XYZ file of C-alpha atoms in Angstrom:
425
model
C 0.000 0.000 0.000
C 1.293 3.483 -0.870
C 2.038 5.822 1.978
C 1.705 9.551 2.097
C 5.042 11.399 1.988
C 6.034 13.303 5.092
C 5.994 16.568 3.152
C 2.565 15.966 1.636
C 0.144 18.584 2.967
C -3.256 17.181 3.785
C -6.383 18.130 5.642
C -6.491 17.116 9.292
C -8.445 13.914 9.792
C -10.946 15.722 12.005
C -12.600 18.765 10.557
C -15.064 20.081 13.110
C -17.982 21.068 10.941
C -17.722 18.255 8.407
C -17.049 15.518 10.976
C -20.005 16.545 13.127
C -22.206 16.847 10.062
C -21.185 13.423 8.776
C -21.601 11.854 12.211
C -24.983 13.495 12.706
C -26.210 12.361 9.306
C -25.028 8.812 9.974
C -26.900 8.768 13.278
C -29.993 10.192 11.618
C -29.968 7.658 8.786
C -29.113 4.778 11.117
C -31.651 5.903 13.711
C -34.363 6.077 11.057
C -33.531 2.497 9.990
C -33.686 1.325 13.634
C -36.978 3.131 14.074
C -38.429 1.356 11.035
C -37.215 -1.956 12.448
C -38.928 -1.320 15.783
C -42.115 -0.253 14.022
C -41.948 -3.434 11.951
C -41.580 -5.587 15.082
C -44.462 -3.736 16.710
C -46.651 -4.244 13.630
C -45.815 -7.960 13.537
C -46.707 -8.311 17.207
C -50.090 -6.672 16.497
C -50.929 -9.009 13.645
C -54.678 -9.599 13.456
C -55.454 -6.637 15.742
C -56.777 -4.502 12.909
C -56.358 -3.747 9.214
C -54.364 -0.615 9.922
C -51.457 -2.601 11.290
C -51.038 -4.232 7.912
C -50.342 -0.863 6.343
C -47.905 -0.043 9.115
C -46.119 -3.364 8.649
C -45.909 -2.895 4.867
C -44.513 0.595 5.207
C -41.927 -0.383 7.833
C -40.906 -3.558 6.011
C -40.317 -1.747 2.711
C -38.582 1.118 4.521
C -36.199 -1.367 6.138
C -35.417 -2.914 2.758
C -34.858 0.485 1.147
C -32.732 1.746 4.020
C -30.601 -1.406 4.135
C -30.141 -1.411 0.370
C -29.006 2.221 0.326
C -26.772 1.662 3.362
C -25.103 -1.146 1.441
C -24.744 1.037 -1.674
C -23.289 4.043 0.187
C -20.952 1.919 2.265
C -19.775 -0.046 -0.768
C -18.449 3.163 -2.314
C -15.879 3.593 0.449
C -15.293 0.157 1.980
C -16.477 -3.464 2.164
C -19.853 -3.614 3.999
C -19.365 -5.420 7.329
C -15.783 -6.071 6.248
C -16.894 -8.787 3.828
C -14.994 -8.885 0.486
C -18.169 -8.759 -1.569
C -17.461 -8.254 -5.300
C -17.824 -4.708 -6.623
C -17.616 -3.075 -3.201
C -14.932 -0.727 -1.785
C -15.115 1.055 -5.122
C -12.867 3.997 -4.269
C -10.021 1.986 -2.670
C -10.006 -0.384 -5.643
C -10.116 2.494 -8.148
C -7.591 4.922 -6.646
C -5.263 4.737 -9.646
C -8.113 5.248 -12.093
C -9.524 8.121 -10.044
C -6.102 9.786 -9.933
C -5.652 9.521 -13.691
C -9.212 10.616 -14.431
C -9.053 13.639 -12.115
C -5.709 14.804 -13.504
C -6.949 14.365 -17.066
C -10.209 16.139 -16.228
C -8.406 19.206 -14.861
C -5.901 19.313 -17.724
C -8.538 18.984 -20.461
C -11.409 20.997 -19.002
C -9.576 23.746 -17.144
C -6.028 24.130 -18.517
C -6.421 23.337 -22.214
C -5.147 26.076 -24.529
C -8.503 26.724 -26.178
C -10.273 26.851 -22.804
C -7.799 29.350 -21.358
C -7.837 31.436 -24.558
C -11.647 31.586 -24.518
C -11.719 32.572 -20.835
C -9.093 35.291 -21.333
C -10.514 36.670 -24.582
C -12.641 39.354 -22.939
C -10.635 39.736 -19.728
C -8.999 43.140 -19.216
C -6.057 41.773 -17.281
C -3.808 44.793 -17.744
C -6.381 47.283 -16.481
C -7.133 45.080 -13.473
C -3.401 44.895 -12.755
C -3.053 48.653 -13.167
C -5.922 49.319 -10.759
C -4.355 47.039 -8.176
C -0.940 48.682 -8.504
C -2.417 52.189 -8.439
C -4.235 51.420 -5.197
C -2.136 52.773 -2.345
C -2.960 49.945 0.053
C -2.091 47.263 -2.496
C 1.096 49.055 -3.508
C 2.086 49.299 0.144
C 1.534 45.562 0.674
C 3.655 44.759 -2.376
C 6.401 47.107 -1.220
C 6.277 45.709 2.323
C 6.492 42.164 0.993
C 9.484 43.008 -1.176
C 11.271 44.902 1.600
C 10.577 42.202 4.194
C 12.050 39.571 1.883
C 15.301 41.445 1.184
C 17.081 40.772 4.516
C 16.342 37.051 4.314
C 17.633 36.960 0.735
C 20.764 38.878 1.710
C 21.394 36.563 4.670
C 21.422 33.579 2.324
C 24.600 34.955 0.753
C 27.910 34.523 2.563
C 29.929 37.756 2.841
C 33.200 36.217 1.712
C 31.564 34.366 -1.163
C 29.852 37.535 -2.419
C 33.004 39.664 -2.214
C 35.015 36.973 -3.995
C 32.293 36.748 -6.654
C 32.433 40.521 -7.218
C 36.211 40.413 -7.617
C 36.020 37.502 -10.046
C 33.419 39.285 -12.153
C 35.568 42.383 -12.459
C 38.603 40.229 -13.218
C 36.709 38.275 -15.880
C 35.478 41.550 -17.350
C 39.035 42.788 -17.756
C 40.435 39.482 -19.036
C 38.108 39.186 -22.005
C 38.905 42.799 -23.025
C 35.364 44.005 -22.384
C 36.466 46.430 -19.671
C 39.082 48.176 -21.814
C 36.742 48.253 -24.793
C 33.899 49.665 -22.682
C 36.155 52.399 -21.296
C 37.356 53.200 -24.808
C 33.832 53.442 -26.164
C 32.791 55.619 -23.250
C 35.692 58.029 -23.831
C 34.960 58.116 -27.553
C 31.315 58.930 -26.893
C 32.328 61.736 -24.516
C 34.782 63.321 -26.941
C 32.514 63.008 -29.965
C 29.760 65.023 -28.278
C 32.072 67.379 -26.383
C 30.857 66.146 -23.035
C 34.411 65.768 -21.817
C 34.642 69.563 -21.684
C 32.518 69.617 -18.525
C 34.911 67.113 -16.959
C 37.842 69.252 -18.059
C 36.227 72.368 -16.582
C 35.791 70.539 -13.289
C 39.427 69.432 -13.429
C 40.554 73.029 -14.093
C 38.522 74.231 -11.132
C 40.134 71.611 -8.934
C 43.546 72.592 -10.312
C 42.936 76.239 -9.503
C 41.823 75.319 -5.971
C 44.858 73.062 -5.497
C 47.168 75.861 -6.693
C 45.703 78.231 -4.116
C 45.945 75.662 -1.346
C 49.575 74.743 -2.138
C 50.935 78.203 -2.969
C 53.019 78.325 0.198
C 54.400 74.846 -0.464
C 55.379 75.846 -4.021
C 57.201 78.924 -2.722
C 59.004 76.801 -0.134
C 60.113 74.306 -2.784
C 61.431 77.074 -5.079
C 63.276 78.705 -2.179
C 64.801 75.361 -1.177
C 66.140 74.814 -4.706
C 67.713 78.261 -5.199
C 71.142 79.374 -4.042
C 71.776 81.722 -1.124
C 72.702 84.467 -3.538
C 69.269 84.381 -5.177
C 67.645 84.409 -1.786
C 69.832 87.371 -0.786
C 68.407 89.555 -3.548
C 64.850 87.976 -3.311
C 65.070 86.348 -6.739
C 63.513 83.154 -5.295
C 60.331 85.060 -4.408
C 60.201 86.559 -7.890
C 60.677 83.114 -9.439
C 57.881 81.722 -7.276
C 55.585 84.598 -8.243
C 56.389 84.088 -11.911
C 55.773 80.321 -11.707
C 52.478 80.663 -9.874
C 51.309 83.503 -12.144
C 52.181 81.461 -15.220
C 50.176 78.499 -14.000
C 47.246 80.767 -13.091
C 47.271 82.423 -16.500
C 47.430 79.056 -18.220
C 44.461 77.735 -16.232
C 42.503 80.941 -16.878
C 43.259 80.806 -20.595
C 42.110 77.205 -20.886
C 38.989 77.929 -18.837
C 37.996 81.127 -20.732
C 38.667 80.029 -24.292
C 36.296 77.218 -25.500
C 38.822 76.114 -28.112
C 42.386 76.834 -26.991
C 45.253 74.661 -28.282
C 45.571 73.061 -24.849
C 41.958 71.909 -24.873
C 42.364 70.553 -28.374
C 45.513 68.666 -27.392
C 43.666 67.131 -24.451
C 40.782 66.191 -26.742
C 43.138 64.629 -29.273
C 44.912 62.735 -26.507
C 41.626 61.359 -25.188
C 40.555 60.303 -28.691
C 43.836 58.480 -29.265
C 43.582 56.839 -25.875
C 39.985 55.758 -26.571
C 41.017 54.333 -29.936
C 43.975 52.488 -28.402
C 41.748 50.995 -25.695
C 39.513 49.526 -28.395
C 42.162 48.479 -30.901
C 45.548 48.119 -29.216
C 46.213 44.629 -27.798
C 49.209 46.015 -25.885
C 47.189 48.675 -24.078
C 44.366 46.246 -23.336
C 46.926 43.839 -21.881
C 48.270 46.641 -19.700
C 44.764 47.416 -18.456
C 44.263 43.733 -17.667
C 47.543 43.581 -15.728
C 46.735 46.743 -13.780
C 43.258 45.470 -12.863
C 44.676 42.058 -11.901
C 47.310 43.670 -9.676
C 44.674 45.827 -7.980
C 42.300 42.942 -7.419
C 45.006 40.701 -6.001
C 45.769 43.131 -3.194
C 44.356 41.964 0.180
C 42.890 45.391 0.889
C 40.650 45.066 -2.172
C 39.086 41.885 -0.786
C 38.525 43.677 2.517
C 37.006 46.615 0.652
C 34.510 44.395 -1.182
C 33.559 42.620 2.052
C 33.022 45.957 3.801
C 31.023 47.195 0.817
C 28.757 44.135 0.890
C 28.301 44.328 4.670
C 27.406 48.013 4.415
C 24.917 47.247 1.682
C 23.338 44.470 3.764
C 23.173 46.699 6.810
C 21.522 49.432 4.769
C 19.011 46.975 3.332
C 18.225 45.569 6.779
C 17.842 49.025 8.287
C 15.447 50.071 5.544
C 13.523 46.800 5.761
C 13.136 46.858 9.538
C 11.823 50.414 9.651
C 8.061 50.401 8.887
C 8.242 54.023 7.756
C 11.599 53.939 5.975
C 12.201 56.105 2.937
C 12.889 53.004 0.859
C 9.440 51.563 1.639
C 7.774 54.861 0.880
C 9.750 55.343 -2.330
C 8.965 51.824 -3.532
C 5.274 52.267 -2.677
C 5.154 55.573 -4.575
C 6.948 54.037 -7.549
C 4.473 51.132 -7.721
C 1.502 53.497 -7.391
C 2.808 55.823 -10.103
C 3.509 52.888 -12.369
C -0.049 51.598 -11.959
C -1.540 55.060 -12.556
C 0.607 55.542 -15.644
C -0.560 52.190 -17.005
C -4.214 53.170 -16.624
C -3.664 56.439 -18.470
C -2.025 54.867 -21.518
C -4.458 52.857 -23.646
C -1.723 51.643 -25.966
C 0.142 50.138 -23.009
C -3.080 48.521 -21.757
C -3.813 46.989 -25.174
C -0.249 45.765 -25.668
C 0.001 44.317 -22.166
C -3.386 42.607 -22.516
C -2.288 40.896 -25.723
C 0.983 39.769 -24.225
C -0.557 38.589 -20.951
C -3.205 36.586 -22.788
C -0.609 35.074 -25.096
C 1.704 34.310 -22.165
C -0.969 32.675 -20.026
C -2.275 30.689 -22.987
C 1.229 29.514 -23.803
C 1.900 28.564 -20.190
C -1.333 26.584 -19.996
C -0.531 24.791 -23.221
C 2.990 24.028 -22.104
C 2.286 23.020 -18.520
C -1.400 22.034 -18.410
C -0.544 18.370 -18.771
C 2.163 18.763 -16.151
C -0.394 20.120 -13.679
C -2.719 17.214 -14.464
C 0.144 14.787 -13.955
C 1.020 16.497 -10.660
C -2.571 16.057 -9.452
C -2.532 12.395 -10.457
C 0.827 11.744 -8.813
C -0.280 13.540 -5.645
C -3.383 11.383 -5.345
C -1.345 8.267 -6.060
C 1.068 9.198 -3.288
C -1.716 9.241 -0.707
C -2.495 5.993 1.029
C -5.889 4.505 0.331
C -7.238 5.298 3.779
C -6.431 8.973 3.300
C -8.203 9.108 -0.068
C -11.301 7.484 1.426
C -11.270 9.847 4.411
C -10.923 12.930 2.224
C -13.762 11.945 -0.084
C -16.026 10.731 2.686
C -15.528 13.895 4.715
C -16.570 16.012 1.720
C -19.397 13.994 0.171
C -20.358 11.625 3.012
C -23.000 13.902 4.613
C -24.831 14.237 1.300
C -24.659 10.495 0.707
C -26.404 9.893 4.035
C -29.426 11.683 2.576
C -29.593 8.840 0.057
C -30.062 6.418 2.952
C -32.744 8.622 4.525
C -34.546 9.110 1.224
C -34.229 5.411 0.425
C -35.819 4.514 3.766
C -38.754 6.897 3.363
C -39.332 6.308 -0.335
C -38.966 2.543 0.152
C -41.647 2.695 2.844
C -43.981 4.692 0.592
C -43.451 2.276 -2.270
C -44.139 -0.658 0.066
C -47.293 1.076 1.240
C -48.400 1.609 -2.364
C -47.734 -2.049 -3.243
C -49.664 -3.194 -0.172
C -52.622 -1.024 -1.122
C -52.543 -2.312 -4.670
C -52.496 -5.882 -3.327
C -55.521 -5.148 -1.159
C -57.431 -3.800 -4.143
C -56.518 -6.770 -6.341
C -57.474 -9.452 -3.794
């Protein structure tokens, strides 16, 4: 006999409402049968005491037959009546395999078939329903809360050292297959082609000007240290320092004021050559790879990546644990705005509806049989007693009405037959 796997979820054997209902119906049907038996015995004992007792006896006798016959029929569905191996009884235990196959096939054909799903989805506005749900603030908040609550658990699944090592390997792999150098080259080329590097150059000039101001005293000290005592005696070192600093200031000002000075053009040409070499020079790409490899091999880099990952995890946990964190609010607002934007764009609604219908239809066609097979295998994995209990708990109370009806209707039929016999004799 098959046994139910330990991981197989199943209903508890005692379900309060159903168990009481089934028990009560069994007592009612059985009590009615006992009552008919007592009435029959009473009618037999009163034989010859009046014509009315004949009708009572006929009714009770036929009711007993009907009740017993229906008790046998109902019981035979689930088990052998009185434990006797009577042929064609215990229908469900004997037919578990067939029931499993039939139920799986029924679900796959009648609920998950491609044409059935396509027909059901034909007039369904799935995209608009999705948009309304996302645009609803309460729904968006629940989605955001669910996502934020899941992040710490996901992050905890990843070991800090493993993640940092993975990040280093990815950067190393990126440099080894020349993608890093090529990407840098393309980025520089894109900047120079559209003149966007000028903003970077302006920022660099500003930093250079600031650095010159901050290190003016150091420059003067270096010039003074490198001049002879005779120059210092007649203050030529101060004049040389002034001339050097003024020259650098004028050069920076000239480059900053003039949008197309020779210095800017030389820098632009240098960047273009460097970008071209990064994309086409194997020697330069090899140098980039060696530099990146040397950097990544340093122990401090591994520590840096570990600290970076720990900081990221701590930030995620802090945002997730705070019910009113900015991250939760931002994610909720983003989901709400996305839903509202969907509802306002009919073209998006139409496109998404077509794709959702096609996707769901394809999924049903691809996996409908798998779902049916899963249902069949699940039922097969249950032991026979469990299958009987599940079915009897769900349909048993209604089947007891068959016994009650059989008892009453049997008695009425017996009464009718008795009356007909009286008329014919």
